[in-house]
Amino acid sequence: MARSAPKPRTTAKPAAEPTPATPAKPAARPRGRAAAARQTEDLLSILELGGYTQPAQGRIVQIFEVACRLFAGKGFDGVSMRDLALECGISKATLYHYFPDKDSLLRPLAMGVTKAIYLHVARHDDPSLGAPDRLRRCVVESARFFERHRWAWIASASTFWNDPELRFRRERIGWRDRYERLVREILEAGIAAGEIRPLDVPVAGRMILGAINWMPRWYDPKGPLTAPDIAQSFCDMVLGGILAPAKRAPARKPRAPA
């Protein structure tokens, strides 16, 4: 029997080269890292760590950042050391190694914010300006400070009276009073110069500070206005209500006919 002719070998086609992938856009992480680094620097710039023996870095900074958010969101009494440890991803034993109790976390935050807001506003005050401009600058710079240190501000405001140590509470009240006194001095200077009508200075001062202090409760950073923009609107409304009425120019006498 004749042999059948062998079938020709089929040469396998080489696998197609994979299409080079389009280079992906850089991930947003570097930007996130930069923002996180700025937030850390901002927090460190206001913490009042006098007498604290360990350097504020690494784990300690993380604990302070978490404490800011939790105290601001739940209130001081609504946060336990266990909550803080869980949020930080550490054990309670590790947390207690750094901080013996919540008060030791609260104190540098509350004292730091109360002192830093006054120093920030006082640094931007210019007594050579008229009272309306000084008041506007005071309110806008307060809002700018709040926008930069939002969580720390809210945490400090919501825990202002919680410190059981009377000495630290008095010191914090002293810095708050300096801030309030600056606002009153501006109002008094405006009244003396005739730029602001006579009014109850303590009441007016508390009204202005109350508007600033409550803004963090409802302000939305994603909204159309920045905190300084809102502060400008506050000033427009406040000054529109307390400025002295403009003096009318005297009427001109008609000329006698020649």
PDB file of C-alpha atoms in Angstrom:
ATOM      1  CA  MET A   1       0.000   0.000   0.000  1.00  0.00           C
ATOM      2  CA  ALA A   2       1.340   3.392  -0.918  1.00  0.00           C
ATOM      3  CA  ARG A   3       2.123   5.662   1.905  1.00  0.00           C
ATOM      4  CA  SER A   4       0.155   8.865   2.112  1.00  0.00           C
ATOM      5  CA  ALA A   5       2.174  11.998   1.731  1.00  0.00           C
ATOM      6  CA  PRO A   6       3.036  13.617   5.036  1.00  0.00           C
ATOM      7  CA  LYS A   7       0.977  16.666   5.889  1.00  0.00           C
ATOM      8  CA  PRO A   8       2.927  19.878   5.794  1.00  0.00           C
ATOM      9  CA  ARG A   9       3.750  21.288   9.187  1.00  0.00           C
ATOM     10  CA  THR A  10       1.822  24.327  10.184  1.00  0.00           C
ATOM     11  CA  THR A  11       4.123  27.035  11.389  1.00  0.00           C
ATOM     12  CA  ALA A  12       2.684  28.675  14.476  1.00  0.00           C
ATOM     13  CA  LYS A  13       2.135  32.362  14.079  1.00  0.00           C
ATOM     14  CA  PRO A  14       4.118  34.429  16.520  1.00  0.00           C
ATOM     15  CA  ALA A  15       2.040  35.906  19.293  1.00  0.00           C
ATOM     16  CA  ALA A  16       1.045  39.446  18.635  1.00  0.00           C
ATOM     17  CA  GLU A  17       3.073  42.002  20.496  1.00  0.00           C
ATOM     18  CA  PRO A  18       0.986  43.583  23.234  1.00  0.00           C
ATOM     19  CA  THR A  19      -0.095  47.077  22.421  1.00  0.00           C
ATOM     20  CA  PRO A  20       1.860  49.405  24.636  1.00  0.00           C
ATOM     21  CA  ALA A  21      -0.432  50.829  27.267  1.00  0.00           C
ATOM     22  CA  THR A  22      -1.058  54.525  27.279  1.00  0.00           C
ATOM     23  CA  PRO A  23       0.960  55.990  30.116  1.00  0.00           C
ATOM     24  CA  ALA A  24      -1.350  56.511  33.056  1.00  0.00           C
ATOM     25  CA  LYS A  25      -1.771  59.945  34.503  1.00  0.00           C
ATOM     26  CA  PRO A  26       0.190  60.480  37.668  1.00  0.00           C
ATOM     27  CA  ALA A  27      -1.740  59.298  40.674  1.00  0.00           C
ATOM     28  CA  ALA A  28      -3.162  61.904  42.978  1.00  0.00           C
ATOM     29  CA  ARG A  29      -1.217  60.555  45.940  1.00  0.00           C
ATOM     30  CA  PRO A  30       1.664  63.023  45.729  1.00  0.00           C
ATOM     31  CA  ARG A  31      -0.841  65.856  45.926  1.00  0.00           C
ATOM     32  CA  GLY A  32      -2.522  64.100  48.824  1.00  0.00           C
ATOM     33  CA  ARG A  33       0.799  63.704  50.552  1.00  0.00           C
ATOM     34  CA  ALA A  34       1.559  67.373  50.042  1.00  0.00           C
ATOM     35  CA  ALA A  35      -1.822  68.377  51.466  1.00  0.00           C
ATOM     36  CA  ALA A  36      -1.357  66.030  54.413  1.00  0.00           C
ATOM     37  CA  ALA A  37       2.105  67.462  55.035  1.00  0.00           C
ATOM     38  CA  ARG A  38       0.695  70.993  55.024  1.00  0.00           C
ATOM     39  CA  GLN A  39      -2.042  69.998  57.465  1.00  0.00           C
ATOM     40  CA  THR A  40       0.564  68.464  59.758  1.00  0.00           C
ATOM     41  CA  GLU A  41       2.699  71.608  59.600  1.00  0.00           C
ATOM     42  CA  ASP A  42      -0.364  73.760  60.291  1.00  0.00           C
ATOM     43  CA  LEU A  43      -1.258  71.675  63.328  1.00  0.00           C
ATOM     44  CA  LEU A  44       2.287  71.731  64.689  1.00  0.00           C
ATOM     45  CA  SER A  45       2.367  75.516  64.281  1.00  0.00           C
ATOM     46  CA  ILE A  46      -0.449  75.997  66.803  1.00  0.00           C
ATOM     47  CA  LEU A  47       0.005  73.180  69.333  1.00  0.00           C
ATOM     48  CA  GLU A  48       1.011  74.576  72.705  1.00  0.00           C
ATOM     49  CA  LEU A  49       3.484  71.900  73.784  1.00  0.00           C
ATOM     50  CA  GLY A  50       5.300  73.720  76.570  1.00  0.00           C
ATOM     51  CA  GLY A  51       6.519  71.207  79.121  1.00  0.00           C
ATOM     52  CA  TYR A  52       5.863  68.244  76.843  1.00  0.00           C
ATOM     53  CA  THR A  53       8.898  65.993  77.017  1.00  0.00           C
ATOM     54  CA  GLN A  54       8.588  63.997  73.768  1.00  0.00           C
ATOM     55  CA  PRO A  55       9.117  65.564  70.322  1.00  0.00           C
ATOM     56  CA  ALA A  56       5.913  66.149  68.362  1.00  0.00           C
ATOM     57  CA  GLN A  57       6.520  63.913  65.373  1.00  0.00           C
ATOM     58  CA  GLY A  58       5.392  60.659  63.805  1.00  0.00           C
ATOM     59  CA  ARG A  59       2.918  58.817  65.988  1.00  0.00           C
ATOM     60  CA  ILE A  60       2.327  61.756  68.339  1.00  0.00           C
ATOM     61  CA  VAL A  61       1.313  64.043  65.476  1.00  0.00           C
ATOM     62  CA  GLN A  62      -1.011  61.355  64.117  1.00  0.00           C
ATOM     63  CA  ILE A  63      -2.717  61.055  67.506  1.00  0.00           C
ATOM     64  CA  PHE A  64      -3.216  64.820  67.721  1.00  0.00           C
ATOM     65  CA  GLU A  65      -4.670  64.913  64.188  1.00  0.00           C
ATOM     66  CA  VAL A  66      -7.109  62.118  64.996  1.00  0.00           C
ATOM     67  CA  ALA A  67      -8.050  63.769  68.298  1.00  0.00           C
ATOM     68  CA  CYS A  68      -8.845  67.007  66.434  1.00  0.00           C
ATOM     69  CA  ARG A  69     -11.277  65.272  64.099  1.00  0.00           C
ATOM     70  CA  LEU A  70     -12.943  63.148  66.773  1.00  0.00           C
ATOM     71  CA  PHE A  71     -13.288  65.941  69.345  1.00  0.00           C
ATOM     72  CA  ALA A  72     -14.694  68.210  66.620  1.00  0.00           C
ATOM     73  CA  GLY A  73     -17.159  65.596  65.371  1.00  0.00           C
ATOM     74  CA  LYS A  74     -18.294  63.905  68.582  1.00  0.00           C
ATOM     75  CA  GLY A  75     -17.388  66.354  71.313  1.00  0.00           C
ATOM     76  CA  PHE A  76     -14.848  65.743  74.059  1.00  0.00           C
ATOM     77  CA  ASP A  77     -17.180  63.643  76.209  1.00  0.00           C
ATOM     78  CA  GLY A  78     -18.247  61.550  73.216  1.00  0.00           C
ATOM     79  CA  VAL A  79     -14.723  60.284  72.548  1.00  0.00           C
ATOM     80  CA  SER A  80     -12.953  57.614  74.595  1.00  0.00           C
ATOM     81  CA  MET A  81      -9.307  56.606  74.657  1.00  0.00           C
ATOM     82  CA  ARG A  82     -10.437  53.376  72.994  1.00  0.00           C
ATOM     83  CA  ASP A  83     -11.997  55.399  70.150  1.00  0.00           C
ATOM     84  CA  LEU A  84      -8.749  57.284  69.685  1.00  0.00           C
ATOM     85  CA  ALA A  85      -6.675  54.097  69.669  1.00  0.00           C
ATOM     86  CA  LEU A  86      -8.968  52.399  67.134  1.00  0.00           C
ATOM     87  CA  GLU A  87      -8.951  55.396  64.814  1.00  0.00           C
ATOM     88  CA  CYS A  88      -5.153  55.607  65.008  1.00  0.00           C
ATOM     89  CA  GLY A  89      -4.782  51.876  64.415  1.00  0.00           C
ATOM     90  CA  ILE A  90      -2.819  51.336  67.615  1.00  0.00           C
ATOM     91  CA  SER A  91      -3.408  49.561  70.899  1.00  0.00           C
ATOM     92  CA  LYS A  92      -4.667  51.354  73.992  1.00  0.00           C
ATOM     93  CA  ALA A  93      -1.361  50.511  75.663  1.00  0.00           C
ATOM     94  CA  THR A  94       0.519  52.377  72.931  1.00  0.00           C
ATOM     95  CA  LEU A  95      -1.816  55.355  73.239  1.00  0.00           C
ATOM     96  CA  TYR A  96      -1.362  55.466  77.014  1.00  0.00           C
ATOM     97  CA  HIS A  97       2.396  55.349  76.480  1.00  0.00           C
ATOM     98  CA  TYR A  98       2.163  58.768  74.834  1.00  0.00           C
ATOM     99  CA  PHE A  99      -0.832  60.316  76.614  1.00  0.00           C
ATOM    100  CA  PRO A 100      -2.092  59.402  80.101  1.00  0.00           C
ATOM    101  CA  ASP A 101      -5.623  60.707  79.425  1.00  0.00           C
ATOM    102  CA  LYS A 102      -7.773  62.772  77.068  1.00  0.00           C
ATOM    103  CA  ASP A 103      -7.010  65.981  78.957  1.00  0.00           C
ATOM    104  CA  SER A 104      -3.349  65.725  77.993  1.00  0.00           C
ATOM    105  CA  LEU A 105      -4.484  65.722  74.350  1.00  0.00           C
ATOM    106  CA  LEU A 106      -7.059  68.456  74.769  1.00  0.00           C
ATOM    107  CA  ARG A 107      -4.807  70.942  76.544  1.00  0.00           C
ATOM    108  CA  PRO A 108      -2.241  71.569  73.764  1.00  0.00           C
ATOM    109  CA  LEU A 109      -5.065  71.837  71.215  1.00  0.00           C
ATOM    110  CA  ALA A 110      -7.360  74.199  73.095  1.00  0.00           C
ATOM    111  CA  MET A 111      -4.582  76.369  74.474  1.00  0.00           C
ATOM    112  CA  GLY A 112      -2.792  76.443  71.139  1.00  0.00           C
ATOM    113  CA  VAL A 113      -5.813  77.558  69.113  1.00  0.00           C
ATOM    114  CA  THR A 114      -6.908  80.203  71.635  1.00  0.00           C
ATOM    115  CA  LYS A 115      -3.441  81.717  71.792  1.00  0.00           C
ATOM    116  CA  ALA A 116      -2.662  81.395  68.078  1.00  0.00           C
ATOM    117  CA  ILE A 117      -5.864  83.085  66.860  1.00  0.00           C
ATOM    118  CA  TYR A 118      -5.158  86.162  68.978  1.00  0.00           C
ATOM    119  CA  LEU A 119      -1.511  86.359  67.875  1.00  0.00           C
ATOM    120  CA  HIS A 120      -2.519  85.934  64.228  1.00  0.00           C
ATOM    121  CA  VAL A 121      -5.143  88.689  64.333  1.00  0.00           C
ATOM    122  CA  ALA A 122      -2.966  91.052  66.409  1.00  0.00           C
ATOM    123  CA  ARG A 123      -0.109  90.590  63.932  1.00  0.00           C
ATOM    124  CA  HIS A 124      -2.355  91.776  61.088  1.00  0.00           C
ATOM    125  CA  ASP A 125      -3.867  94.705  62.993  1.00  0.00           C
ATOM    126  CA  ASP A 126      -2.771  98.187  61.954  1.00  0.00           C
ATOM    127  CA  PRO A 127      -3.772 100.934  64.419  1.00  0.00           C
ATOM    128  CA  SER A 128      -3.004 103.591  61.797  1.00  0.00           C
ATOM    129  CA  LEU A 129      -6.061 102.486  59.806  1.00  0.00           C
ATOM    130  CA  GLY A 130      -9.577 103.677  60.448  1.00  0.00           C
ATOM    131  CA  ALA A 131     -11.797 101.566  62.688  1.00  0.00           C
ATOM    132  CA  PRO A 132     -13.932 100.134  59.835  1.00  0.00           C
ATOM    133  CA  ASP A 133     -10.830  98.869  58.020  1.00  0.00           C
ATOM    134  CA  ARG A 134      -9.306  97.519  61.231  1.00  0.00           C
ATOM    135  CA  LEU A 135     -12.514  95.713  62.116  1.00  0.00           C
ATOM    136  CA  ARG A 136     -12.805  94.230  58.634  1.00  0.00           C
ATOM    137  CA  ARG A 137      -9.204  93.045  58.762  1.00  0.00           C
ATOM    138  CA  CYS A 138      -9.758  91.507  62.198  1.00  0.00           C
ATOM    139  CA  VAL A 139     -12.829  89.556  61.074  1.00  0.00           C
ATOM    140  CA  VAL A 140     -11.344  88.433  57.746  1.00  0.00           C
ATOM    141  CA  GLU A 141      -8.068  87.287  59.313  1.00  0.00           C
ATOM    142  CA  SER A 142     -10.023  85.392  61.965  1.00  0.00           C
ATOM    143  CA  ALA A 143     -11.881  83.592  59.174  1.00  0.00           C
ATOM    144  CA  ARG A 144      -8.641  82.919  57.331  1.00  0.00           C
ATOM    145  CA  PHE A 145      -7.174  81.365  60.492  1.00  0.00           C
ATOM    146  CA  PHE A 146     -10.288  79.259  60.964  1.00  0.00           C
ATOM    147  CA  GLU A 147     -10.186  78.019  57.373  1.00  0.00           C
ATOM    148  CA  ARG A 148      -6.582  76.913  57.812  1.00  0.00           C
ATOM    149  CA  HIS A 149      -7.105  75.261  61.212  1.00  0.00           C
ATOM    150  CA  ARG A 150     -10.735  74.183  60.891  1.00  0.00           C
ATOM    151  CA  TRP A 151     -10.743  70.912  62.857  1.00  0.00           C
ATOM    152  CA  ALA A 152      -8.513  72.253  65.602  1.00  0.00           C
ATOM    153  CA  TRP A 153     -10.735  75.345  65.919  1.00  0.00           C
ATOM    154  CA  ILE A 154     -13.935  73.291  66.227  1.00  0.00           C
ATOM    155  CA  ALA A 155     -12.311  70.896  68.693  1.00  0.00           C
ATOM    156  CA  SER A 156     -11.056  73.799  70.793  1.00  0.00           C
ATOM    157  CA  ALA A 157     -14.374  75.655  70.753  1.00  0.00           C
ATOM    158  CA  SER A 158     -16.385  72.567  71.699  1.00  0.00           C
ATOM    159  CA  THR A 159     -14.054  71.671  74.578  1.00  0.00           C
ATOM    160  CA  PHE A 160     -13.195  75.133  75.897  1.00  0.00           C
ATOM    161  CA  TRP A 161     -14.511  74.524  79.427  1.00  0.00           C
ATOM    162  CA  ASN A 162     -13.551  70.849  79.755  1.00  0.00           C
ATOM    163  CA  ASP A 163     -10.066  71.168  81.219  1.00  0.00           C
ATOM    164  CA  PRO A 164     -10.251  70.135  84.890  1.00  0.00           C
ATOM    165  CA  GLU A 165      -7.033  72.017  85.660  1.00  0.00           C
ATOM    166  CA  LEU A 166      -8.152  75.476  86.769  1.00  0.00           C
ATOM    167  CA  ARG A 167      -4.742  77.006  86.069  1.00  0.00           C
ATOM    168  CA  PHE A 168      -4.757  75.981  82.415  1.00  0.00           C
ATOM    169  CA  ARG A 169      -8.372  77.056  82.020  1.00  0.00           C
ATOM    170  CA  ARG A 170      -7.568  80.505  83.402  1.00  0.00           C
ATOM    171  CA  GLU A 171      -4.601  80.848  81.077  1.00  0.00           C
ATOM    172  CA  ARG A 172      -6.761  79.962  78.093  1.00  0.00           C
ATOM    173  CA  ILE A 173      -9.445  82.434  79.173  1.00  0.00           C
ATOM    174  CA  GLY A 174      -6.719  85.081  79.396  1.00  0.00           C
ATOM    175  CA  TRP A 175      -5.821  84.620  75.730  1.00  0.00           C
ATOM    176  CA  ARG A 176      -9.484  84.651  74.753  1.00  0.00           C
ATOM    177  CA  ASP A 177      -9.953  87.914  76.654  1.00  0.00           C
ATOM    178  CA  ARG A 178      -7.039  89.499  74.780  1.00  0.00           C
ATOM    179  CA  TYR A 179      -8.753  88.653  71.518  1.00  0.00           C
ATOM    180  CA  GLU A 180     -12.066  90.075  72.691  1.00  0.00           C
ATOM    181  CA  ARG A 181     -10.331  93.168  74.079  1.00  0.00           C
ATOM    182  CA  LEU A 182      -8.755  93.886  70.686  1.00  0.00           C
ATOM    183  CA  VAL A 183     -12.189  93.918  69.045  1.00  0.00           C
ATOM    184  CA  ARG A 184     -13.523  96.247  71.747  1.00  0.00           C
ATOM    185  CA  GLU A 185     -10.555  98.593  71.372  1.00  0.00           C
ATOM    186  CA  ILE A 186     -11.244  98.872  67.647  1.00  0.00           C
ATOM    187  CA  LEU A 187     -14.904  99.682  68.304  1.00  0.00           C
ATOM    188  CA  GLU A 188     -14.017 102.258  70.972  1.00  0.00           C
ATOM    189  CA  ALA A 189     -11.486 103.909  68.648  1.00  0.00           C
ATOM    190  CA  GLY A 190     -14.142 104.105  65.944  1.00  0.00           C
ATOM    191  CA  ILE A 191     -16.643 105.721  68.311  1.00  0.00           C
ATOM    192  CA  ALA A 192     -14.057 108.250  69.491  1.00  0.00           C
ATOM    193  CA  ALA A 193     -13.217 109.143  65.872  1.00  0.00           C
ATOM    194  CA  GLY A 194     -16.872 109.471  64.889  1.00  0.00           C
ATOM    195  CA  GLU A 195     -16.596 106.549  62.461  1.00  0.00           C
ATOM    196  CA  ILE A 196     -18.917 104.339  64.501  1.00  0.00           C
ATOM    197  CA  ARG A 197     -22.038 105.558  66.212  1.00  0.00           C
ATOM    198  CA  PRO A 198     -22.244 105.324  70.020  1.00  0.00           C
ATOM    199  CA  LEU A 199     -23.257 101.792  71.039  1.00  0.00           C
ATOM    200  CA  ASP A 200     -22.820  99.152  73.720  1.00  0.00           C
ATOM    201  CA  VAL A 201     -19.259  98.057  72.973  1.00  0.00           C
ATOM    202  CA  PRO A 202     -19.288  94.740  74.918  1.00  0.00           C
ATOM    203  CA  VAL A 203     -22.534  93.658  73.238  1.00  0.00           C
ATOM    204  CA  ALA A 204     -21.307  94.671  69.775  1.00  0.00           C
ATOM    205  CA  GLY A 205     -18.002  92.889  70.365  1.00  0.00           C
ATOM    206  CA  ARG A 206     -19.698  89.675  71.422  1.00  0.00           C
ATOM    207  CA  MET A 207     -22.037  89.834  68.437  1.00  0.00           C
ATOM    208  CA  ILE A 208     -19.084  90.087  66.050  1.00  0.00           C
ATOM    209  CA  LEU A 209     -17.089  87.353  67.776  1.00  0.00           C
ATOM    210  CA  GLY A 210     -20.177  85.163  68.013  1.00  0.00           C
ATOM    211  CA  ALA A 211     -20.657  85.342  64.248  1.00  0.00           C
ATOM    212  CA  ILE A 212     -17.041  84.270  63.717  1.00  0.00           C
ATOM    213  CA  ASN A 213     -17.079  81.519  66.331  1.00  0.00           C
ATOM    214  CA  TRP A 214     -20.249  79.898  64.977  1.00  0.00           C
ATOM    215  CA  MET A 215     -19.195  79.943  61.343  1.00  0.00           C
ATOM    216  CA  PRO A 216     -17.297  76.623  61.630  1.00  0.00           C
ATOM    217  CA  ARG A 217     -20.572  74.921  62.587  1.00  0.00           C
ATOM    218  CA  TRP A 218     -22.161  75.482  59.210  1.00  0.00           C
ATOM    219  CA  TYR A 219     -19.340  76.485  56.847  1.00  0.00           C
ATOM    220  CA  ASP A 220     -18.847  74.121  53.891  1.00  0.00           C
ATOM    221  CA  PRO A 221     -15.299  74.193  52.449  1.00  0.00           C
ATOM    222  CA  LYS A 222     -16.731  72.840  49.169  1.00  0.00           C
ATOM    223  CA  GLY A 223     -19.219  75.688  48.889  1.00  0.00           C
ATOM    224  CA  PRO A 224     -18.952  78.626  46.497  1.00  0.00           C
ATOM    225  CA  LEU A 225     -17.480  81.027  49.070  1.00  0.00           C
ATOM    226  CA  THR A 226     -14.279  80.855  51.060  1.00  0.00           C
ATOM    227  CA  ALA A 227     -14.303  81.655  54.759  1.00  0.00           C
ATOM    228  CA  PRO A 228     -12.702  85.097  54.136  1.00  0.00           C
ATOM    229  CA  ASP A 229     -15.393  85.816  51.501  1.00  0.00           C
ATOM    230  CA  ILE A 230     -18.091  85.085  54.061  1.00  0.00           C
ATOM    231  CA  ALA A 231     -16.265  87.243  56.596  1.00  0.00           C
ATOM    232  CA  GLN A 232     -16.326  90.137  54.126  1.00  0.00           C
ATOM    233  CA  SER A 233     -20.106  89.742  53.874  1.00  0.00           C
ATOM    234  CA  PHE A 234     -20.355  89.730  57.664  1.00  0.00           C
ATOM    235  CA  CYS A 235     -18.443  92.999  57.749  1.00  0.00           C
ATOM    236  CA  ASP A 236     -20.647  94.587  55.105  1.00  0.00           C
ATOM    237  CA  MET A 237     -23.726  93.793  57.185  1.00  0.00           C
ATOM    238  CA  VAL A 238     -22.189  94.712  60.535  1.00  0.00           C
ATOM    239  CA  LEU A 239     -20.653  97.967  59.364  1.00  0.00           C
ATOM    240  CA  GLY A 240     -23.828  98.906  57.543  1.00  0.00           C
ATOM    241  CA  GLY A 241     -25.573  98.781  60.892  1.00  0.00           C
ATOM    242  CA  ILE A 242     -23.036 100.526  63.118  1.00  0.00           C
ATOM    243  CA  LEU A 243     -21.347 103.169  60.967  1.00  0.00           C
ATOM    244  CA  ALA A 244     -22.154 106.755  61.773  1.00  0.00           C
ATOM    245  CA  PRO A 245     -24.367 108.375  59.123  1.00  0.00           C
ATOM    246  CA  ALA A 246     -22.344 110.277  56.539  1.00  0.00           C
ATOM    247  CA  LYS A 247     -22.269 114.018  57.106  1.00  0.00           C
ATOM    248  CA  ARG A 248     -24.164 115.894  54.456  1.00  0.00           C
ATOM    249  CA  ALA A 249     -22.337 118.603  52.592  1.00  0.00           C
ATOM    250  CA  PRO A 250     -23.763 122.052  53.383  1.00  0.00           C
ATOM    251  CA  ALA A 251     -26.145 123.334  50.734  1.00  0.00           C
ATOM    252  CA  ARG A 252     -24.650 125.967  48.473  1.00  0.00           C
ATOM    253  CA  LYS A 253     -26.197 129.399  48.582  1.00  0.00           C
ATOM    254  CA  PRO A 254     -27.469 130.625  45.228  1.00  0.00           C
ATOM    255  CA  ARG A 255     -25.380 133.381  43.726  1.00  0.00           C
ATOM    256  CA  ALA A 256     -26.832 136.850  43.850  1.00  0.00           C
ATOM    257  CA  PRO A 257     -27.651 138.222  40.406  1.00  0.00           C
ATOM    258  CA  ALA A 258     -24.936 140.433  38.975  1.00  0.00           C
TER     259      ALA A 258
END
